[in-house]
Amino acid sequence: MAEALTPNQRAWLRLRRNKPAVVSAAFLLLMLALALLVPMLSPHAADHGSDAQFAAPGAIHWFGTDVHGRDVFTRVFAGARISLLVGAVGTAVSLVIGVCWGLVAGYVGGRLDGLMMRFVDVLYSLPSIIFVIVLITTLETLFKRLLTQIAPELSGSARLLFLFVGLGAVSWLTMARIVRGQVLSLRHRPFVLASQALGAGHARILFRHILPNVTGIVIVYLTLTVPAIVLYESFLSYLGLGIQPPQASLGTLIAEGAAQINPIRVYWWLVVCPGSVLALTLLALNFLGDGLRDALDPRAE
Amino acid sequence: MFFVKRILFLVPLLLVISSLSFALLRLAPGGPFDHDRAPASPEVERLLRARYHLDEPVWQQYGRWLNDALHGDFGLSLKYRNHTVTDIIRQGLPVSLSLGLLAFGFAVGVGIPVGFFTAVRRGEWVDWGGSFLVLLSICVPGFVIGPLLAMIFALKLHWLPPALWGAPLQAVLPMVTLGLYFAGRVARLMREGMTQTLQSEFIRTARAKGLSEFAVLTRHAFRLAVMPVVSYSGPMLADLLTGSFVVESIFQIPGIGVFIVDSSRSRDYPLVIGLVLLYAVLLLVMNLVVDLAYGLLDPRVKYD
């Protein structure tokens, strides 16, 4: 007779049996390690130019060099570091906004719920890419001005910080809807009513009873938000609205590579190397998200 | 009744969207006349602001804009002087629309057969190969595919022109670049729908009646299996029509996509609002059309 497993242990077991998810997780760990270590250990600095312009991939420069003779291998992983950072922090921002919004709307209910959800509906009906671009271009100067007043020492990385906030601020809608739906159904469950009858305050009900029950679905959606934000960031950087030089993300690198396209010589490695790193990362994140969803979804039994 | 309500709901929605974007734009520092090559003298700038009514209070400007917009006038662009917003949209929109529709045709035309055959030949090499390609098309973003395709087919093989718009051959690479991701999504939906449908009772009945496999697959299974694709086609069409500006910038296509980045950067207020509204209307109408089509195709769907 096997020991009875908690739902979390069963979810963990299911996740470990999911081969694509396990391989993806391993790949992402490798990617993370490379993104952290390569820029530190590489003999070529990411922003250090040399005379070896447009060298094809070889023994010295594994991914070749770019227009300024910079080592693409180092630059790709330095870029991946920034892309992953934006993905992680942006997701965290969207998590905080989305969960708070959904929690309040679902728990308070009534008029406030209606109002908050109509607001989400309106934002939903805006074409998201257009919305992001307008938001980023218009509010950036405002944000910079604010930042120089509050924390002038951070103004150098204003763009990066703004991307964190901006991308998080447009990616919370689905999260808010999901959380609100869950809270709405949990609120009237017997165990919550019992706790209420025993005199528990709102804070206790929210944090002890409701929040733990929405964690599963939040985690699943979270892993699917990361690739979306990474893609958004590289997309904006590609358009020149994201990370600015000398910093570079995968999107900036791809844009630089695409700018070197000319009819005379084809420098394929400038697009293929950052492009495939980006694509593989997105693929792995999506697989892991799908795997988590299958693992945490009780209907999968 | 349901649709009347939906259409009536569009009116306040568009009002909210326009006033929100109006407020957002005015909140942002920097004006439309900051980026001129030589800074205008205070007098010139004052006259310019007066000409475009930028010296009035914001609510008054919004009222004026709304009144004009209701009469079909979306104002003058502040950057492309002497061009009205309507003009700019009228020139670029057909290009973006035809690119979007071509990509839609590509996505459906490639995605449905791929999904169909990978489901029918489930577990065979067709399935493996097809599914791998589908995965690839979903995970490689358009701004990677685009330059790659241009390098391979235009610069190495010289089969297709690398850029610009007009000749039919010039449309091939942009169409594929824009449509590939969606072809992958469609193929996935089709494969899932087909797999599920093939397991259902009425298919077994049809086979038991002695129908040929061809008739079972095309006449019976396909009609039900394609439903998820139909419901996805609305958001897909909206995404294709609004998401084409990366492709437009890669292949230097004179659509309206370029203006979205450009105009919000240079604080060209009337143009930004015109474009935002245009995209919002496209998105909303598309979703409405899909709901309508869904009701017609599947008699079980009832709207109240």
Coordinates of C-alpha atoms in Angstrom, one line a residue, chain A residues 118 122 124-127 129-130 133-135 137-139 141-142 145 231 234-235 238-241 251 254 258 261-263 266-268 271-272 275 278-279 282-283 286-287, chain B residues 9 13 16-17 20 24-25 27-30 135 139-141 143-144 147-148 150-151 155-156 158 188 242-243 245-246 249-250 260-261 264-265 267 272 276 279-280 283-284:
Chain A
R118 CA -15.4 46.7 -16.9
V122 CA -11.9 48.1 -21.8
Y124 CA -8.8 44.0 -23.3
S125 CA -10.5 45.6 -26.2
L126 CA -7.5 47.7 -27.0
P127 CA -5.1 46.0 -29.4
I129 CA 0.6 45.7 -29.1
I130 CA -0.6 49.2 -30.0
I133 CA 3.8 51.0 -27.9
V134 CA 1.7 54.1 -27.1
L135 CA 2.2 53.5 -23.4
T137 CA 6.6 56.0 -26.0
T138 CA 4.3 58.5 -24.2
L139 CA 5.0 57.7 -20.5
T141 CA 9.8 60.7 -20.5
L142 CA 7.4 61.2 -17.6
R145 CA 11.6 62.7 -15.0
L231 CA 8.8 38.1 -26.6
S234 CA 12.5 41.6 -27.8
F235 CA 9.8 42.8 -30.1
Y238 CA 13.6 45.2 -32.3
L239 CA 11.6 48.3 -33.0
G240 CA 14.1 50.4 -31.1
L241 CA 11.7 51.1 -28.3
G251 CA 15.7 41.6 -29.6
I254 CA 18.4 40.5 -33.9
A258 CA 18.8 42.4 -39.6
I261 CA 21.4 42.4 -44.4
N262 CA 22.8 43.4 -47.7
P263 CA 22.8 41.9 -51.2
V266 CA 25.1 37.4 -46.0
Y267 CA 26.1 37.5 -42.3
W268 CA 23.6 34.8 -41.3
V271 CA 20.4 36.8 -37.0
V272 CA 20.5 33.0 -36.5
G275 CA 17.3 34.2 -33.0
L278 CA 15.4 33.4 -28.3
A279 CA 13.3 30.8 -30.0
L282 CA 10.5 30.7 -25.7
L283 CA 9.9 27.1 -26.6
N286 CA 6.1 27.3 -23.1
F287 CA 6.7 23.6 -22.7
Chain B
F9 CA -21.9 48.6 -26.3
L13 CA -16.4 51.7 -25.4
V16 CA -13.8 55.6 -23.3
I17 CA -10.9 54.4 -25.5
L20 CA -8.3 57.5 -22.3
L24 CA -2.7 59.6 -21.8
L25 CA -1.1 61.5 -24.6
L27 CA -0.3 63.6 -19.7
A28 CA 3.0 62.8 -21.4
P29 CA 5.6 65.5 -21.4
G30 CA 7.0 66.7 -24.7
L135 CA 6.2 23.9 -33.2
C139 CA 8.3 29.6 -31.4
V140 CA 10.3 31.6 -33.9
P141 CA 9.2 35.2 -33.8
F143 CA 11.3 39.4 -36.7
V144 CA 13.6 36.4 -36.8
P147 CA 15.3 38.5 -42.0
L148 CA 16.1 34.8 -42.4
A150 CA 14.9 37.5 -46.9
M151 CA 18.5 36.2 -46.6
L155 CA 19.8 37.3 -51.3
K156 CA 21.1 33.7 -51.6
H158 CA 17.5 35.2 -55.8
R188 CA -2.5 22.9 -33.8
T242 CA -2.9 45.1 -36.2
G243 CA 0.3 43.2 -35.9
F245 CA 4.1 46.6 -38.5
V246 CA 7.2 44.5 -37.8
S249 CA 9.3 47.6 -41.3
I250 CA 11.4 44.5 -42.3
I260 CA 2.0 53.7 -35.0
V261 CA 5.5 53.8 -33.6
S264 CA 3.3 58.2 -30.8
R265 CA 7.0 59.0 -30.6
R267 CA 3.4 63.2 -30.1
V272 CA -2.2 58.4 -32.7
V276 CA -5.7 53.5 -31.9
Y279 CA -7.3 49.3 -34.5
A280 CA -9.9 49.1 -31.7
L283 CA -10.6 44.2 -33.3
L284 CA -14.1 44.7 -32.0

